[in-house]
Coordinates of C-alpha atoms in Angstrom, one line a residue:
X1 CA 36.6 3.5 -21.3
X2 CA 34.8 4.1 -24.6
X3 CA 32.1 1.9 -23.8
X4 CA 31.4 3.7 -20.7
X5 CA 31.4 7.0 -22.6
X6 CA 29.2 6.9 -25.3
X7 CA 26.8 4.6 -24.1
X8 CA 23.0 5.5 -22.2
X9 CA 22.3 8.0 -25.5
X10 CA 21.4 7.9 -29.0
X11 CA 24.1 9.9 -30.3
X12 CA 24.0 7.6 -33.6
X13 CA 21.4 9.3 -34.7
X14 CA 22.8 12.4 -36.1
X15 CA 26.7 11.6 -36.1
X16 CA 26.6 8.3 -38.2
X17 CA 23.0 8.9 -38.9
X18 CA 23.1 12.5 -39.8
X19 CA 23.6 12.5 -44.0
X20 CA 20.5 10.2 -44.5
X21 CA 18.7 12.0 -41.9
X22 CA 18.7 14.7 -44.1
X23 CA 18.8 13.7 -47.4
X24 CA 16.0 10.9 -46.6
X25 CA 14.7 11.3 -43.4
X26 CA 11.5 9.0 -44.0
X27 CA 14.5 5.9 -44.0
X28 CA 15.9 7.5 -41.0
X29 CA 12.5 7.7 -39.3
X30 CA 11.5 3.6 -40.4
X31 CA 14.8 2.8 -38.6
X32 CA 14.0 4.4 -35.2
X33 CA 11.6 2.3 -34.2
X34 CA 13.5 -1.0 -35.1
X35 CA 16.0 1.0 -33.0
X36 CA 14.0 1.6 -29.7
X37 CA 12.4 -2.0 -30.1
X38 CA 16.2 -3.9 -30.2
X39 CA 17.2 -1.3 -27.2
X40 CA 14.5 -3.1 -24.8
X41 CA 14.6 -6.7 -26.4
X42 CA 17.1 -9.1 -27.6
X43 CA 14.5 -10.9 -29.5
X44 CA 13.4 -7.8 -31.5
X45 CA 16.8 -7.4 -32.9
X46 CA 17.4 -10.6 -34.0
X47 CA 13.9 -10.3 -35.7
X48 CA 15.1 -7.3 -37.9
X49 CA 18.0 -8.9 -38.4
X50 CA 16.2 -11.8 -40.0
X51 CA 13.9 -10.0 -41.8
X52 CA 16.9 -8.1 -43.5
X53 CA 19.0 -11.1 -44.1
X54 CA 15.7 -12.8 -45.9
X55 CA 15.3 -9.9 -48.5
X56 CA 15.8 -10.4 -52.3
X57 CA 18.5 -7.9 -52.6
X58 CA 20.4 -8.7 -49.4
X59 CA 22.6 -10.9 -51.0
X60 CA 23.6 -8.1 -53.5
X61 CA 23.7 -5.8 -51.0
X62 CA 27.0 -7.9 -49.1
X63 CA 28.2 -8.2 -53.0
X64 CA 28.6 -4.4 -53.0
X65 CA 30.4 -4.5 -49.6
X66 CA 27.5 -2.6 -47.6
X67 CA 28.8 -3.4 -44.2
X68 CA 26.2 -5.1 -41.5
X69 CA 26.9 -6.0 -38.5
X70 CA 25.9 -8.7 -36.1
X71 CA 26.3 -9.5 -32.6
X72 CA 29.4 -11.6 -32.4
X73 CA 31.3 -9.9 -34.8
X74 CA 35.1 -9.8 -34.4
X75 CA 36.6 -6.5 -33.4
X76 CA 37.7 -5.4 -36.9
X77 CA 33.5 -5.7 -37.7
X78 CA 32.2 -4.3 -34.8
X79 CA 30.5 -0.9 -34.7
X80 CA 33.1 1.7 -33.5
X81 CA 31.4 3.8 -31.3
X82 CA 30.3 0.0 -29.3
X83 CA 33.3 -1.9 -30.0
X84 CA 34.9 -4.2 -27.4
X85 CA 34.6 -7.5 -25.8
X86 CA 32.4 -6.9 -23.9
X87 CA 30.1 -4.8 -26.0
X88 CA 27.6 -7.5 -24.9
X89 CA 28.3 -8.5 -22.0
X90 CA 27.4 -5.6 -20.0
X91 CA 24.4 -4.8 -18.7
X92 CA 22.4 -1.4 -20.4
X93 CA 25.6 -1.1 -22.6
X94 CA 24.5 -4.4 -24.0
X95 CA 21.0 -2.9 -25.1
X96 CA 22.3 0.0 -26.1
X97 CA 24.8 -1.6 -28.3
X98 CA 21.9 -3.7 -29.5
X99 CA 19.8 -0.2 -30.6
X100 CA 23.2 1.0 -32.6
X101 CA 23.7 -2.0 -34.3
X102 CA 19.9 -2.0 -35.4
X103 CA 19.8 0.9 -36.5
X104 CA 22.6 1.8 -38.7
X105 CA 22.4 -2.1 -40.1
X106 CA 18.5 -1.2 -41.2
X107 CA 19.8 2.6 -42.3
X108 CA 22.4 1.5 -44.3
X109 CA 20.4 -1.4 -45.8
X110 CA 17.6 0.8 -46.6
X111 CA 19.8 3.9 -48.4
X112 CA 21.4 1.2 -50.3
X113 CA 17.9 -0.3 -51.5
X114 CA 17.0 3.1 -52.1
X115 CA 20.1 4.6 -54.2
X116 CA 20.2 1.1 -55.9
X117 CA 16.6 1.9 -57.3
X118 CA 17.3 5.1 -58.4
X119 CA 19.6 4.3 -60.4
X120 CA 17.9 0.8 -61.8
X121 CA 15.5 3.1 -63.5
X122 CA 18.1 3.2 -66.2
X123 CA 18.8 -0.6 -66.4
X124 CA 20.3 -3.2 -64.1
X125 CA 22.8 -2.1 -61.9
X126 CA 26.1 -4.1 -62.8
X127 CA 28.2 -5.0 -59.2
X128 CA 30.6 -2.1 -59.8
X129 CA 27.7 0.4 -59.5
X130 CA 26.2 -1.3 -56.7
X131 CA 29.9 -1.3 -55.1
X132 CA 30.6 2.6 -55.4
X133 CA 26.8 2.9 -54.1
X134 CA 27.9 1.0 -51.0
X135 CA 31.0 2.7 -50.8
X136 CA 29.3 5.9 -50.4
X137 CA 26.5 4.6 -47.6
X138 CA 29.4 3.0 -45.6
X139 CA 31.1 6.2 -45.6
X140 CA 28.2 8.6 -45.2
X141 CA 27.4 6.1 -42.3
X142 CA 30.5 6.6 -40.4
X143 CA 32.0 3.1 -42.2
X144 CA 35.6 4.8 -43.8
X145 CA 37.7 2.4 -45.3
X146 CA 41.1 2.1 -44.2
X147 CA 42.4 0.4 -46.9
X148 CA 43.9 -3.1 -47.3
X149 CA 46.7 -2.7 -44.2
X150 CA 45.0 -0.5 -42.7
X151 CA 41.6 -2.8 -42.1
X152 CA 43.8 -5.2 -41.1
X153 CA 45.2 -3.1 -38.6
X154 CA 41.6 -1.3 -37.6
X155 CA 41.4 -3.2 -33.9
X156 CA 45.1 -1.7 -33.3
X157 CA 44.3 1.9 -34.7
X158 CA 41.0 2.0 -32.8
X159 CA 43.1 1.6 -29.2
X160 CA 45.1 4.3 -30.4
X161 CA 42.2 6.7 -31.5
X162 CA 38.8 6.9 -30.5
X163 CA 37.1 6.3 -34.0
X164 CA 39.7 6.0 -36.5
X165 CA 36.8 4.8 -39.7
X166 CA 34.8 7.6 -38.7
X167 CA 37.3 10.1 -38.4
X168 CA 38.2 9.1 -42.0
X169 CA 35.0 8.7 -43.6
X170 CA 34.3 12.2 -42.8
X171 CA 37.3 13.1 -45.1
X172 CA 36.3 10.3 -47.9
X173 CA 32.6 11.9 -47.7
X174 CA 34.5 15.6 -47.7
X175 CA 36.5 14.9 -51.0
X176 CA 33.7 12.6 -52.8
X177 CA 35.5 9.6 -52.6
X178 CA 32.8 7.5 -53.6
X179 CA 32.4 9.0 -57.3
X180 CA 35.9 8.2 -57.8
X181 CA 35.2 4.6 -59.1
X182 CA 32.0 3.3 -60.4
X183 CA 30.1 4.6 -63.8
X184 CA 28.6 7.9 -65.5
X185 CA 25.4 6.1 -63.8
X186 CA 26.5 5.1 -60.3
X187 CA 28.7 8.7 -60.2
X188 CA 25.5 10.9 -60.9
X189 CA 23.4 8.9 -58.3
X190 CA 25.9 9.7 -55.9
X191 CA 26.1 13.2 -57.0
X192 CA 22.1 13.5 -56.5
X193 CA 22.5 12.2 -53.0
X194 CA 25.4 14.9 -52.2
X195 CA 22.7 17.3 -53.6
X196 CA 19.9 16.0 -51.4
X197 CA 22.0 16.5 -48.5
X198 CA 23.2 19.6 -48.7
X199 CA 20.1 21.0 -49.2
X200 CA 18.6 18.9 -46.0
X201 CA 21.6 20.7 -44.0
X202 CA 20.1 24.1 -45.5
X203 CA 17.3 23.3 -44.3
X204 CA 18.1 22.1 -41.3
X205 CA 20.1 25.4 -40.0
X206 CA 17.3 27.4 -40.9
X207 CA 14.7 25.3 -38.9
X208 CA 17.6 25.1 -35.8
X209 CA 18.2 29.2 -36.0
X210 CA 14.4 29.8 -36.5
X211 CA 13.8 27.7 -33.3
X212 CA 16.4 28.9 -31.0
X213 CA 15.3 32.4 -31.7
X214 CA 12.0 31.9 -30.4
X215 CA 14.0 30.4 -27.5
X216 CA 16.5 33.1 -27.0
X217 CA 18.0 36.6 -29.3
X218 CA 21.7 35.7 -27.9
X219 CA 22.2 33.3 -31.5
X220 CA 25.2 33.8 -33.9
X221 CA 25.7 31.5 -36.6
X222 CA 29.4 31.4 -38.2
X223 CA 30.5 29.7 -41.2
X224 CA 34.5 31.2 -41.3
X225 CA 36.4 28.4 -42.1
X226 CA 39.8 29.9 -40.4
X227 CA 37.7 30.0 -36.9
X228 CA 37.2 26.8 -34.2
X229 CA 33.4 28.0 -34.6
X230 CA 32.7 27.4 -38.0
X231 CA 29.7 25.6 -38.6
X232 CA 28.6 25.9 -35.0
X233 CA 25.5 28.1 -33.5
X234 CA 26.5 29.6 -30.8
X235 CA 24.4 30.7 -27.1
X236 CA 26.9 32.4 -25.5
X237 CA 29.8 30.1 -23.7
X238 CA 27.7 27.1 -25.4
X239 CA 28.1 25.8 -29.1
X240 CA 26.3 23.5 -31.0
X241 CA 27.4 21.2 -34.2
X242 CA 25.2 20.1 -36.8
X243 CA 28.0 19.5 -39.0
X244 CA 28.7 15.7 -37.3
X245 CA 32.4 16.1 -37.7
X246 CA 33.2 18.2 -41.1
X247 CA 33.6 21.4 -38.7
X248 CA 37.0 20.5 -37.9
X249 CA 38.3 19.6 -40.4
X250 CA 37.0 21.8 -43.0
X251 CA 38.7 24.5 -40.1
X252 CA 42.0 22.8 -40.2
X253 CA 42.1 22.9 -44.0
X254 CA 40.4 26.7 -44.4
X255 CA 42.9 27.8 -41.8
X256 CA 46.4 25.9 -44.1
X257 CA 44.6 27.4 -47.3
X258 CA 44.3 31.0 -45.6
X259 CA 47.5 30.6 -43.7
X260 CA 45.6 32.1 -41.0
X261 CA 43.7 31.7 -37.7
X262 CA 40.4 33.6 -36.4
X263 CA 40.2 33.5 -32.4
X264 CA 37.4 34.0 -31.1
X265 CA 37.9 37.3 -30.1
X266 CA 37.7 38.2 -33.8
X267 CA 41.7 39.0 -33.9
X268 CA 43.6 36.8 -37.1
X269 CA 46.9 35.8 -36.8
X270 CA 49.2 34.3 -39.2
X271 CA 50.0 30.4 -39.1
X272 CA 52.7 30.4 -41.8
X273 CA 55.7 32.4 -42.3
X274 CA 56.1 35.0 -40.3
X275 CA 53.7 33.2 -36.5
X276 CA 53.5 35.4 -33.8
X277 CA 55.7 34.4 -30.5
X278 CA 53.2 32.1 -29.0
X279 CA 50.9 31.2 -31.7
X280 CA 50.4 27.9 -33.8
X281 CA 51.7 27.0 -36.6
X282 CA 49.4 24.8 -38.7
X283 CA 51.6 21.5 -38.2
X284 CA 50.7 22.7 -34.4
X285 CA 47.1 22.8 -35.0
X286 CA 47.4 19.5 -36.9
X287 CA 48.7 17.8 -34.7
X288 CA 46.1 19.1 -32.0
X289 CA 44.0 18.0 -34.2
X290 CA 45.2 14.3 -33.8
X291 CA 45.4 14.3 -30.4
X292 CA 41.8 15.0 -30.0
X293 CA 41.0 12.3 -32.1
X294 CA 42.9 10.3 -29.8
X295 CA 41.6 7.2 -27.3
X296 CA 41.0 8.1 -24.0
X297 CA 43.8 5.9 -22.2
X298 CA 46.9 7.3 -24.5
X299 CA 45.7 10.8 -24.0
X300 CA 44.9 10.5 -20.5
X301 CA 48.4 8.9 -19.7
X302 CA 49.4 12.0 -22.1
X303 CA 47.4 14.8 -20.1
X304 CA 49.1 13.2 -17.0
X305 CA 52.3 12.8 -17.8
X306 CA 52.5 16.3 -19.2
X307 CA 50.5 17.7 -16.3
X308 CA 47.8 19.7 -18.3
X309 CA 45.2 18.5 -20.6
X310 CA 44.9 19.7 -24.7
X311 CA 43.2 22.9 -23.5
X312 CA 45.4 23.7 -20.5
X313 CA 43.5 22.5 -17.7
X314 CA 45.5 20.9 -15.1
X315 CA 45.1 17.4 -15.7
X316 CA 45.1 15.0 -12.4
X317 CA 44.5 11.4 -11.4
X318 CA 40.7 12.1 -10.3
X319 CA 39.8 14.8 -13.3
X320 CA 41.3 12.4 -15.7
X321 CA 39.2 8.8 -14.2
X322 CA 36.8 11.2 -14.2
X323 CA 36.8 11.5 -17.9
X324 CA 37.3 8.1 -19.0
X325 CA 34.3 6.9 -16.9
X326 CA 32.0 9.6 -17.5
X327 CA 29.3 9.0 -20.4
X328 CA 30.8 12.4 -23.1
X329 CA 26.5 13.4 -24.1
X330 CA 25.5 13.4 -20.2
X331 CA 28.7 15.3 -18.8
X332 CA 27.9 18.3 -22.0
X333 CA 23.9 18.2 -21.5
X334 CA 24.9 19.2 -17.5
X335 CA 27.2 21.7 -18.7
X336 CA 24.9 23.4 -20.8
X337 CA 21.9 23.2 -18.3
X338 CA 24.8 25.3 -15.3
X339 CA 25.4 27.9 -18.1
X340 CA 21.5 28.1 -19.9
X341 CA 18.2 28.8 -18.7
X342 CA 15.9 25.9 -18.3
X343 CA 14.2 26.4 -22.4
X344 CA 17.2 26.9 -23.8
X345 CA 19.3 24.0 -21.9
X346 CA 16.8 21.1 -22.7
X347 CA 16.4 22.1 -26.1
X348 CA 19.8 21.5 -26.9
X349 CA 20.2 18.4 -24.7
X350 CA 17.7 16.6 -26.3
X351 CA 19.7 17.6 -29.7
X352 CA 23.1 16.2 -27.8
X353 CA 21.3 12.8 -27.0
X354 CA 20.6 12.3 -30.3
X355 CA 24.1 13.0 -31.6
X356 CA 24.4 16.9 -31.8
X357 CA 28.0 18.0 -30.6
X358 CA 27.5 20.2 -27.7
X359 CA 30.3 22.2 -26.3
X360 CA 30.3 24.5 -23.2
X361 CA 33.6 26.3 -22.3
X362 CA 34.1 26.7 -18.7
X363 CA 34.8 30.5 -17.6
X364 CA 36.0 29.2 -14.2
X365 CA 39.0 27.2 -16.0
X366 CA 39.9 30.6 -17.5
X367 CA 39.4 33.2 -14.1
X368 CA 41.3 30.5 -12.2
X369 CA 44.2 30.9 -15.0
X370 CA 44.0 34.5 -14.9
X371 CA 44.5 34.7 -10.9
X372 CA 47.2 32.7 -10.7
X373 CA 48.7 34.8 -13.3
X374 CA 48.5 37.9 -11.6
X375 CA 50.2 36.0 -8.5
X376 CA 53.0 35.5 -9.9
X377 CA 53.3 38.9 -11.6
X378 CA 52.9 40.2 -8.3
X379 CA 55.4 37.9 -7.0
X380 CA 57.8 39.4 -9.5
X381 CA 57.4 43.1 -8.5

């Protein structure tokens, strides 16, 4: 199932690719065309493979635990977002697992190289700096470490959630893991690079709002950490997320720190003490939070068993195959081209393809909901 859903796209790009993007987007940019060359040809992505494996400093590089990954891997190696047996095996999925793997072992390889330099201005770097410098590329990469057991255990926890090291390298990245260990040194070239990002994704919202304007004056930004919306620019019905994966769970932690929630309606309600009949708590939302994480089978047999899916939709056998066979970027980009006009629509598709989270909500769910509900009150009376 996950195979089938994430490949034919790029979304590596910006979701695993997204922090060097914008704190060095020149690396990012020498990596795409290694990328699109290994998507079309075997032989070109054993070439880049070579020629990484041949440099001086790759040797220091698998020192300081920068992780690489080649075609043959086992499981507990593989890219998340392509792993499985037969990740190469399959036709088209084959290539595009080829592309991934290219490109985030020649992005990773690069910011390494790069941060190392930095910071050899000041002397030889000694194998614990180069370690916490590889520590924070793996995790700014998507590459969260599980830990002793729970590495071992990785191939188990992936068939329980979809992307269980990604998931948690976008906590390590939230709480600077990285500049835990290390030196003064390795710590303030770690530091730099948080700075260097944050003011890419600065940036980067400015050049995204300034462009969709010219697009289109129905454009809200919000950056409320109690609302599902924080971090997202909205169009109406569609959202989209530059954030590649901190939205939610800065929201989850915003909302237990406030103790509240912010619908979309505006309204807040109260999570702790005193929860309105109906409403959440926050060990509600967490575990929500979970379940979305989850792998497609367990939370399809879930949505099935229990009849509805995490947002109330009725779930049934051919919604749910559906779902697990559908590829995630194409099924949003068509969503977003039935609610936008043409401009709009393809702009943010070709964001999605790349790696952008793109969200429609689907009124119909909701006016369906609403007629049955006045049914039965009718029924009732």
């Amino acid at each position: 199932g996950r195979l089938l859903m994430t490949t034919g796209e790029f979304s590596f790009v910006l979701r695993q690719g997204k922090v060097f993007a914008l704190s060095r987007p020149i690396s990012t940019a020498k990596a795409i065309p290694s990328m699109l060359r290994a998507l079309v040809s075997e032989k070109a992505s054993k070439k880049a493979e070579l020629s990484m494996s041949q440099h001086p400093e790759f040797a220091a590089s698998q020192r300081a635990k920068v992780h690489i990954s080649r075609e043959g891997d086992r499981l507990s190696r593989q890219e998340e977002i392509v792993m499985g047996r037969w990740a190469n095996a399959i036709p088209v999925v084959r290539n595009f697992n080829r592309a991934a793997v290219t490109f985030l072992n020649k992005l990773r390889f690069d910011s390494w190289l790069a941060m190392r330099k930095t910071l050899s201005k000041n002397g030889k770097p000694t194998l614990k700096e180069d370690t916490a410098i590889g520590t924070f590329v793996n995790e700014a990469t998507g590459r969260g470490d599980l830990g002793r057991i729970g590495n071992q255990g990785a191939v188990a926890a992936g068939r329980l959630f979809f992307a269980p090291r990604y998931v948690i390298s976008r906590v390590q990245l939230a709480i600077g893991h990285s500049l835990w260990g290390g030196t003064k040194r390795s710590r303030a070239v770690i530091a730099m690079e948080y700075g260097r990002y944050l003011t890419g994704l600065a940036i980067y919202y400015n050049m995204l709002m300034f462009g969709f304007r010219q697009i289109t004056d129905d454009v809200e930004l919000d950056f409320d950490p109690r609302s599902s919306d924080f971090g997202k620019i909205r169009f109406g019905k569609t959202r989209i997320d530059p954030l590649a994966g901190l939205a939610q769970l800065i929201t989850l932690v915003g909302r237990g720190v406030a103790g509240e929630v912010k619908q979309l309606s505006g309204n807040v309600y109260s999570i702790r003490g005193e929860v309105p009949y109906g409403k959440p708590t926050w060990w509600d939302l967490g575990f929500k939070f979970a379940a979305y994480k989850g792998h497609p089978i367990p939370v399809t047999t879930m949505n099935l068993i229990g009849g509805k899916d995490l947002i109330g939709k009725e779930a049934t056998l051919l919604n749910q195959a559906g779902n697990l066979a559908a590829p995630i970027t194409i099924v949003d980009i068509y969503k977003a081209f039935d609610e936008q006009d043409l401009p709009l629509a393809t702009a943010l598709s070709m964001l999605a393809y790349l790696g952008e989270g793109l969200q429609t909500f689907d009124p119909k769910t909701k006016k369906r909901r609403t007629k049955r509900t006045r049914t039965r009150r009718k029924g009732r009376n």
